[in-house]
Amino acid sequence: MADKIKDAKIIFVVGGPGSGKGTQCEKVVAKYGYTHLSSGDLLRAEVASGSERGKQLQAIMQKGELVPLDTVLDMIKDAMIAKADVSKGFLIDGYPREVKQGEEFEKKIGAPALLLYVDAKSETMVKRLMKRGETSGRADDNEETIKKRLDLYYKATEPVITFYEGRGIVRKVHYATLGSDL
Ligand SMILES: Nc1ncnc2c1ncn2[C@H]1C[C@H](O)[C@@H](COP(=O)(O)OP(=O)(O)O)O1
Ligand SMILES: [Mg+2]
């Protein structure tokens, strides 16, 4: 099973909460036809299913914390396997959230060809999340949780960018634009 994805082209998409990762991914999908997999969307689908595991995940996400690594990695891997036959490559949006997640992904699936870093100022992110919170229905788009998500991003996720910069595979994009030479 896992063999099906061992040579897949992988692009990690990393950025703060509300930085515009999903929007950037839509542009790449339109242009290159890659398969977009969002860790947050996969987790929210599990929550929406009403399963016992979904209830546990919901409680963690509501607090703005990270769900256990194995849970999110298994979900991504299953989603990749399900799309392996039709996919030209995968945009993994919202993962890795910490260096350890990147290392485990590489052990279990493979190495990324590129990391798209969606850069945005923290004031911009907060503004966009507060605005999104008016209509998103997301339990984590409120002032208190947004602050925790941002703190966690700077503490745990920014080191991921530094880690992959060391390999020379980071491409920085601003939330409003996307280079044409991906
Ligand atoms: N790779 C990951 N590891 C652990 N928790 C994750 C995760 N990806 C998402 N989550 C959990 C914690 C996040 O605060 C929540 C929402 O994720 P998201 O949809 O990627 O948020 P956003 O797009 O606002 O950054 O889901
Ligand atoms: Mg998202």
PDB file of C-alpha atoms and ligand atoms in Angstrom:
ATOM      1  CA  MET A   1       0.000   0.000   0.000  1.00  0.00           C
ATOM      2  CA  ALA A   2       2.553   2.561   1.137  1.00  0.00           C
ATOM      3  CA  ASP A   3       4.608   1.580  -1.913  1.00  0.00           C
ATOM      4  CA  LYS A   4       2.171   3.486  -4.062  1.00  0.00           C
ATOM      5  CA  ILE A   5       3.343   6.805  -2.664  1.00  0.00           C
ATOM      6  CA  LYS A   6       7.027   6.203  -2.151  1.00  0.00           C
ATOM      7  CA  ASP A   7       8.025   8.148  -5.274  1.00  0.00           C
ATOM      8  CA  ALA A   8       5.320  10.802  -5.015  1.00  0.00           C
ATOM      9  CA  LYS A   9       6.275  14.440  -5.450  1.00  0.00           C
ATOM     10  CA  ILE A  10       5.719  16.179  -2.143  1.00  0.00           C
ATOM     11  CA  ILE A  11       5.419  19.877  -1.393  1.00  0.00           C
ATOM     12  CA  PHE A  12       4.997  21.019   2.197  1.00  0.00           C
ATOM     13  CA  VAL A  13       2.996  24.222   2.652  1.00  0.00           C
ATOM     14  CA  VAL A  14       3.845  26.010   5.892  1.00  0.00           C
ATOM     15  CA  GLY A  15       2.686  29.335   7.288  1.00  0.00           C
ATOM     16  CA  GLY A  16       0.991  30.841  10.302  1.00  0.00           C
ATOM     17  CA  PRO A  17      -2.707  30.474  11.047  1.00  0.00           C
ATOM     18  CA  GLY A  18      -4.611  32.646   8.602  1.00  0.00           C
ATOM     19  CA  SER A  19      -1.509  33.285   6.484  1.00  0.00           C
ATOM     20  CA  GLY A  20      -3.333  32.081   3.381  1.00  0.00           C
ATOM     21  CA  LYS A  21      -1.982  28.547   2.984  1.00  0.00           C
ATOM     22  CA  GLY A  22      -5.263  27.283   1.574  1.00  0.00           C
ATOM     23  CA  THR A  23      -5.485  30.141  -0.928  1.00  0.00           C
ATOM     24  CA  GLN A  24      -1.940  29.550  -2.158  1.00  0.00           C
ATOM     25  CA  CYS A  25      -2.706  25.875  -2.524  1.00  0.00           C
ATOM     26  CA  GLU A  26      -5.748  26.620  -4.691  1.00  0.00           C
ATOM     27  CA  LYS A  27      -3.507  28.620  -7.026  1.00  0.00           C
ATOM     28  CA  VAL A  28      -0.969  25.819  -7.285  1.00  0.00           C
ATOM     29  CA  VAL A  29      -3.746  23.288  -7.900  1.00  0.00           C
ATOM     30  CA  ALA A  30      -5.165  25.462 -10.687  1.00  0.00           C
ATOM     31  CA  LYS A  31      -1.763  25.828 -12.269  1.00  0.00           C
ATOM     32  CA  TYR A  32      -0.069  22.470 -11.724  1.00  0.00           C
ATOM     33  CA  GLY A  33      -2.921  20.097 -10.953  1.00  0.00           C
ATOM     34  CA  TYR A  34      -1.415  18.772  -7.751  1.00  0.00           C
ATOM     35  CA  THR A  35      -3.530  17.178  -5.059  1.00  0.00           C
ATOM     36  CA  HIS A  36      -4.253  19.451  -2.111  1.00  0.00           C
ATOM     37  CA  LEU A  37      -4.365  17.803   1.306  1.00  0.00           C
ATOM     38  CA  SER A  38      -4.942  20.048   4.315  1.00  0.00           C
ATOM     39  CA  SER A  39      -4.196  18.531   7.709  1.00  0.00           C
ATOM     40  CA  GLY A  40      -6.707  20.908   9.314  1.00  0.00           C
ATOM     41  CA  ASP A  41      -9.435  19.898   6.823  1.00  0.00           C
ATOM     42  CA  LEU A  42      -8.736  16.195   7.372  1.00  0.00           C
ATOM     43  CA  LEU A  43      -8.972  16.723  11.122  1.00  0.00           C
ATOM     44  CA  ARG A  44     -12.176  18.770  10.834  1.00  0.00           C
ATOM     45  CA  ALA A  45     -13.713  16.014   8.676  1.00  0.00           C
ATOM     46  CA  GLU A  46     -12.981  13.542  11.449  1.00  0.00           C
ATOM     47  CA  VAL A  47     -14.589  15.920  13.980  1.00  0.00           C
ATOM     48  CA  ALA A  48     -17.636  16.302  11.715  1.00  0.00           C
ATOM     49  CA  SER A  49     -18.029  12.517  11.518  1.00  0.00           C
ATOM     50  CA  GLY A  50     -18.936  12.588  15.206  1.00  0.00           C
ATOM     51  CA  SER A  51     -16.563   9.717  16.027  1.00  0.00           C
ATOM     52  CA  GLU A  52     -15.069   9.261  19.468  1.00  0.00           C
ATOM     53  CA  ARG A  53     -11.661  10.166  18.043  1.00  0.00           C
ATOM     54  CA  GLY A  54     -13.214  13.268  16.472  1.00  0.00           C
ATOM     55  CA  LYS A  55     -14.455  14.414  19.877  1.00  0.00           C
ATOM     56  CA  GLN A  56     -10.978  14.127  21.329  1.00  0.00           C
ATOM     57  CA  LEU A  57      -9.506  16.026  18.392  1.00  0.00           C
ATOM     58  CA  GLN A  58     -12.102  18.777  18.681  1.00  0.00           C
ATOM     59  CA  ALA A  59     -11.180  19.379  22.329  1.00  0.00           C
ATOM     60  CA  ILE A  60      -7.512  19.797  21.401  1.00  0.00           C
ATOM     61  CA  MET A  61      -8.126  22.031  18.375  1.00  0.00           C
ATOM     62  CA  GLN A  62     -10.513  24.256  20.315  1.00  0.00           C
ATOM     63  CA  LYS A  63      -7.643  25.053  22.654  1.00  0.00           C
ATOM     64  CA  GLY A  64      -5.337  25.906  19.765  1.00  0.00           C
ATOM     65  CA  GLU A  65      -3.016  22.992  20.514  1.00  0.00           C
ATOM     66  CA  LEU A  66      -1.463  20.424  18.203  1.00  0.00           C
ATOM     67  CA  VAL A  67      -3.099  17.038  17.868  1.00  0.00           C
ATOM     68  CA  PRO A  68      -0.866  13.973  18.326  1.00  0.00           C
ATOM     69  CA  LEU A  69       1.654  13.500  15.554  1.00  0.00           C
ATOM     70  CA  ASP A  70       0.692   9.890  14.765  1.00  0.00           C
ATOM     71  CA  THR A  71      -2.957  10.800  14.292  1.00  0.00           C
ATOM     72  CA  VAL A  72      -2.321  13.534  11.771  1.00  0.00           C
ATOM     73  CA  LEU A  73       0.427  11.649   9.947  1.00  0.00           C
ATOM     74  CA  ASP A  74      -1.757   8.535   9.564  1.00  0.00           C
ATOM     75  CA  MET A  75      -4.584  10.650   8.171  1.00  0.00           C
ATOM     76  CA  ILE A  76      -2.320  12.299   5.631  1.00  0.00           C
ATOM     77  CA  LYS A  77      -0.778   8.997   4.619  1.00  0.00           C
ATOM     78  CA  ASP A  78      -4.189   7.349   4.115  1.00  0.00           C
ATOM     79  CA  ALA A  79      -5.386  10.329   2.061  1.00  0.00           C
ATOM     80  CA  MET A  80      -2.249  10.173  -0.089  1.00  0.00           C
ATOM     81  CA  ILE A  81      -2.651   6.454  -0.714  1.00  0.00           C
ATOM     82  CA  ALA A  82      -6.288   6.995  -1.689  1.00  0.00           C
ATOM     83  CA  LYS A  83      -5.239   9.519  -4.355  1.00  0.00           C
ATOM     84  CA  ALA A  84      -1.952   7.938  -5.410  1.00  0.00           C
ATOM     85  CA  ASP A  85      -3.141   6.591  -8.759  1.00  0.00           C
ATOM     86  CA  VAL A  86      -4.441   9.912 -10.025  1.00  0.00           C
ATOM     87  CA  SER A  87      -2.065  12.376  -8.387  1.00  0.00           C
ATOM     88  CA  LYS A  88       0.781  14.254 -10.070  1.00  0.00           C
ATOM     89  CA  GLY A  89       2.045  15.391  -6.714  1.00  0.00           C
ATOM     90  CA  PHE A  90       0.838  16.383  -3.273  1.00  0.00           C
ATOM     91  CA  LEU A  91       0.532  19.734  -1.553  1.00  0.00           C
ATOM     92  CA  ILE A  92       0.626  18.985   2.137  1.00  0.00           C
ATOM     93  CA  ASP A  93      -0.944  22.065   3.748  1.00  0.00           C
ATOM     94  CA  GLY A  94      -0.547  22.619   7.489  1.00  0.00           C
ATOM     95  CA  TYR A  95       2.085  19.935   8.002  1.00  0.00           C
ATOM     96  CA  PRO A  96       4.749  19.790   9.420  1.00  0.00           C
ATOM     97  CA  ARG A  97       3.822  21.959  12.393  1.00  0.00           C
ATOM     98  CA  GLU A  98       7.057  21.061  14.198  1.00  0.00           C
ATOM     99  CA  VAL A  99      10.433  19.675  13.106  1.00  0.00           C
ATOM    100  CA  LYS A 100       9.639  16.251  14.549  1.00  0.00           C
ATOM    101  CA  GLN A 101       6.588  16.000  12.244  1.00  0.00           C
ATOM    102  CA  GLY A 102       8.813  16.592   9.243  1.00  0.00           C
ATOM    103  CA  GLU A 103      11.261  13.926  10.367  1.00  0.00           C
ATOM    104  CA  GLU A 104       8.522  11.346  10.925  1.00  0.00           C
ATOM    105  CA  PHE A 105       6.916  12.138   7.565  1.00  0.00           C
ATOM    106  CA  GLU A 106      10.231  11.543   5.845  1.00  0.00           C
ATOM    107  CA  LYS A 107      10.714   8.232   7.644  1.00  0.00           C
ATOM    108  CA  LYS A 108       7.235   6.941   6.864  1.00  0.00           C
ATOM    109  CA  ILE A 109       6.521   8.507   3.452  1.00  0.00           C
ATOM    110  CA  GLY A 110       9.348  10.427   1.817  1.00  0.00           C
ATOM    111  CA  ALA A 111      11.244  13.679   1.506  1.00  0.00           C
ATOM    112  CA  PRO A 112       9.664  16.919   0.263  1.00  0.00           C
ATOM    113  CA  ALA A 113      10.893  18.404  -3.012  1.00  0.00           C
ATOM    114  CA  LEU A 114       9.923  21.882  -1.864  1.00  0.00           C
ATOM    115  CA  LEU A 115       8.578  23.778   1.122  1.00  0.00           C
ATOM    116  CA  LEU A 116       6.303  26.691   0.310  1.00  0.00           C
ATOM    117  CA  TYR A 117       6.493  29.195   3.112  1.00  0.00           C
ATOM    118  CA  VAL A 118       3.461  31.473   3.114  1.00  0.00           C
ATOM    119  CA  ASP A 119       4.630  34.600   4.830  1.00  0.00           C
ATOM    120  CA  ALA A 120       2.313  37.124   6.481  1.00  0.00           C
ATOM    121  CA  LYS A 121       2.615  39.660   9.284  1.00  0.00           C
ATOM    122  CA  SER A 122       1.095  38.637  12.584  1.00  0.00           C
ATOM    123  CA  GLU A 123      -1.313  41.630  12.563  1.00  0.00           C
ATOM    124  CA  THR A 124      -2.523  40.540   9.131  1.00  0.00           C
ATOM    125  CA  MET A 125      -3.055  36.986  10.313  1.00  0.00           C
ATOM    126  CA  VAL A 126      -4.998  38.073  13.409  1.00  0.00           C
ATOM    127  CA  LYS A 127      -7.200  40.416  11.380  1.00  0.00           C
ATOM    128  CA  ARG A 128      -7.980  37.771   8.802  1.00  0.00           C
ATOM    129  CA  LEU A 129      -8.746  35.119  11.412  1.00  0.00           C
ATOM    130  CA  MET A 130     -11.055  37.444  13.356  1.00  0.00           C
ATOM    131  CA  LYS A 131     -12.869  38.270  10.121  1.00  0.00           C
ATOM    132  CA  ARG A 132     -13.042  34.598   9.131  1.00  0.00           C
ATOM    133  CA  GLY A 133     -14.381  33.803  12.605  1.00  0.00           C
ATOM    134  CA  GLU A 134     -17.523  35.804  11.849  1.00  0.00           C
ATOM    135  CA  THR A 135     -18.600  33.205   9.301  1.00  0.00           C
ATOM    136  CA  SER A 136     -16.323  30.169   9.497  1.00  0.00           C
ATOM    137  CA  GLY A 137     -18.056  28.457  12.377  1.00  0.00           C
ATOM    138  CA  ARG A 138     -14.599  27.279  13.438  1.00  0.00           C
ATOM    139  CA  ALA A 139     -14.321  26.849  17.181  1.00  0.00           C
ATOM    140  CA  ASP A 140     -10.717  28.056  17.066  1.00  0.00           C
ATOM    141  CA  ASP A 141     -11.291  31.367  15.235  1.00  0.00           C
ATOM    142  CA  ASN A 142     -11.716  33.422  18.406  1.00  0.00           C
ATOM    143  CA  GLU A 143      -9.368  35.927  20.003  1.00  0.00           C
ATOM    144  CA  GLU A 144      -8.049  33.727  22.796  1.00  0.00           C
ATOM    145  CA  THR A 145      -7.395  30.664  20.632  1.00  0.00           C
ATOM    146  CA  ILE A 146      -5.926  32.744  17.816  1.00  0.00           C
ATOM    147  CA  LYS A 147      -3.304  34.081  20.218  1.00  0.00           C
ATOM    148  CA  LYS A 148      -2.359  30.567  21.278  1.00  0.00           C
ATOM    149  CA  ARG A 149      -2.181  29.348  17.684  1.00  0.00           C
ATOM    150  CA  LEU A 150       0.114  32.244  16.764  1.00  0.00           C
ATOM    151  CA  ASP A 151       2.396  31.667  19.752  1.00  0.00           C
ATOM    152  CA  LEU A 152       2.635  28.010  18.883  1.00  0.00           C
ATOM    153  CA  TYR A 153       3.375  28.851  15.267  1.00  0.00           C
ATOM    154  CA  TYR A 154       6.342  31.047  16.194  1.00  0.00           C
ATOM    155  CA  LYS A 155       7.628  28.583  18.768  1.00  0.00           C
ATOM    156  CA  ALA A 156       7.132  25.222  17.046  1.00  0.00           C
ATOM    157  CA  THR A 157       6.565  25.813  13.339  1.00  0.00           C
ATOM    158  CA  GLU A 158       9.018  28.553  12.390  1.00  0.00           C
ATOM    159  CA  PRO A 159      11.913  26.207  13.239  1.00  0.00           C
ATOM    160  CA  VAL A 160      10.545  23.917  10.495  1.00  0.00           C
ATOM    161  CA  ILE A 161      11.298  26.630   7.948  1.00  0.00           C
ATOM    162  CA  THR A 162      14.844  27.060   9.260  1.00  0.00           C
ATOM    163  CA  PHE A 163      15.324  23.294   9.175  1.00  0.00           C
ATOM    164  CA  TYR A 164      14.400  23.042   5.478  1.00  0.00           C
ATOM    165  CA  GLU A 165      16.249  26.237   4.592  1.00  0.00           C
ATOM    166  CA  GLY A 166      19.312  24.233   5.539  1.00  0.00           C
ATOM    167  CA  ARG A 167      18.454  21.938   2.641  1.00  0.00           C
ATOM    168  CA  GLY A 168      17.831  24.784   0.238  1.00  0.00           C
ATOM    169  CA  ILE A 169      14.246  23.788  -0.624  1.00  0.00           C
ATOM    170  CA  VAL A 170      12.303  26.702   0.891  1.00  0.00           C
ATOM    171  CA  ARG A 171      10.379  29.008  -1.435  1.00  0.00           C
ATOM    172  CA  LYS A 172       8.852  32.016   0.279  1.00  0.00           C
ATOM    173  CA  VAL A 173       5.576  33.353  -1.085  1.00  0.00           C
ATOM    174  CA  HIS A 174       3.553  36.283   0.110  1.00  0.00           C
ATOM    175  CA  TYR A 175      -0.087  35.528   0.834  1.00  0.00           C
ATOM    176  CA  ALA A 176      -1.201  37.818  -1.977  1.00  0.00           C
ATOM    177  CA  THR A 177       1.062  36.478  -4.708  1.00  0.00           C
ATOM    178  CA  LEU A 178       2.539  33.312  -6.082  1.00  0.00           C
ATOM    179  CA  GLY A 179       5.655  33.191  -8.194  1.00  0.00           C
ATOM    180  CA  SER A 180       5.188  31.729 -11.643  1.00  0.00           C
ATOM    181  CA  ASP A 181       8.401  29.697 -11.592  1.00  0.00           C
ATOM    182  CA  LEU A 182       7.472  27.098  -9.021  1.00  0.00           C
TER     183      LEU A 182
HETATM  184  N1  LIG B   1       0.140  19.016  11.369  1.00  0.00           N
HETATM  185  C1  LIG B   1      -0.634  19.191  12.449  1.00  0.00           C
HETATM  186  N2  LIG B   1      -0.228  18.703  13.650  1.00  0.00           N
HETATM  187  C2  LIG B   1      -0.958  18.858  14.740  1.00  0.00           C
HETATM  188  N3  LIG B   1      -2.126  19.524  14.780  1.00  0.00           N
HETATM  189  C3  LIG B   1      -2.577  20.033  13.615  1.00  0.00           C
HETATM  190  C4  LIG B   1      -1.860  19.881  12.388  1.00  0.00           C
HETATM  191  N4  LIG B   1      -2.564  20.493  11.400  1.00  0.00           N
HETATM  192  C5  LIG B   1      -3.660  20.997  11.979  1.00  0.00           C
HETATM  193  N5  LIG B   1      -3.681  20.731  13.310  1.00  0.00           N
HETATM  194  C6  LIG B   1      -4.718  21.146  14.292  1.00  0.00           C
HETATM  195  C7  LIG B   1      -4.204  22.247  15.163  1.00  0.00           C
HETATM  196  C8  LIG B   1      -4.618  23.488  14.426  1.00  0.00           C
HETATM  197  O1  LIG B   1      -4.712  24.621  15.241  1.00  0.00           O
HETATM  198  C9  LIG B   1      -5.964  23.090  13.849  1.00  0.00           C
HETATM  199  C10 LIG B   1      -6.363  23.828  12.590  1.00  0.00           C
HETATM  200  O2  LIG B   1      -5.381  23.640  11.596  1.00  0.00           O
HETATM  201  P1  LIG B   1      -5.414  24.469  10.222  1.00  0.00           P
HETATM  202  O3  LIG B   1      -6.714  24.281   9.555  1.00  0.00           O
HETATM  203  O4  LIG B   1      -4.187  24.106   9.467  1.00  0.00           O
HETATM  204  O5  LIG B   1      -5.346  25.953  10.739  1.00  0.00           O
HETATM  205  P2  LIG B   1      -4.936  27.263   9.990  1.00  0.00           P
HETATM  206  O6  LIG B   1      -5.182  27.048   8.526  1.00  0.00           O
HETATM  207  O7  LIG B   1      -5.789  28.291  10.567  1.00  0.00           O
HETATM  208  O8  LIG B   1      -3.492  27.419  10.303  1.00  0.00           O
HETATM  209  O9  LIG B   1      -5.822  21.699  13.580  1.00  0.00           O
HETATM  210 MG    MG B   2      -6.097  26.107   6.349  1.00  0.00          MG
END
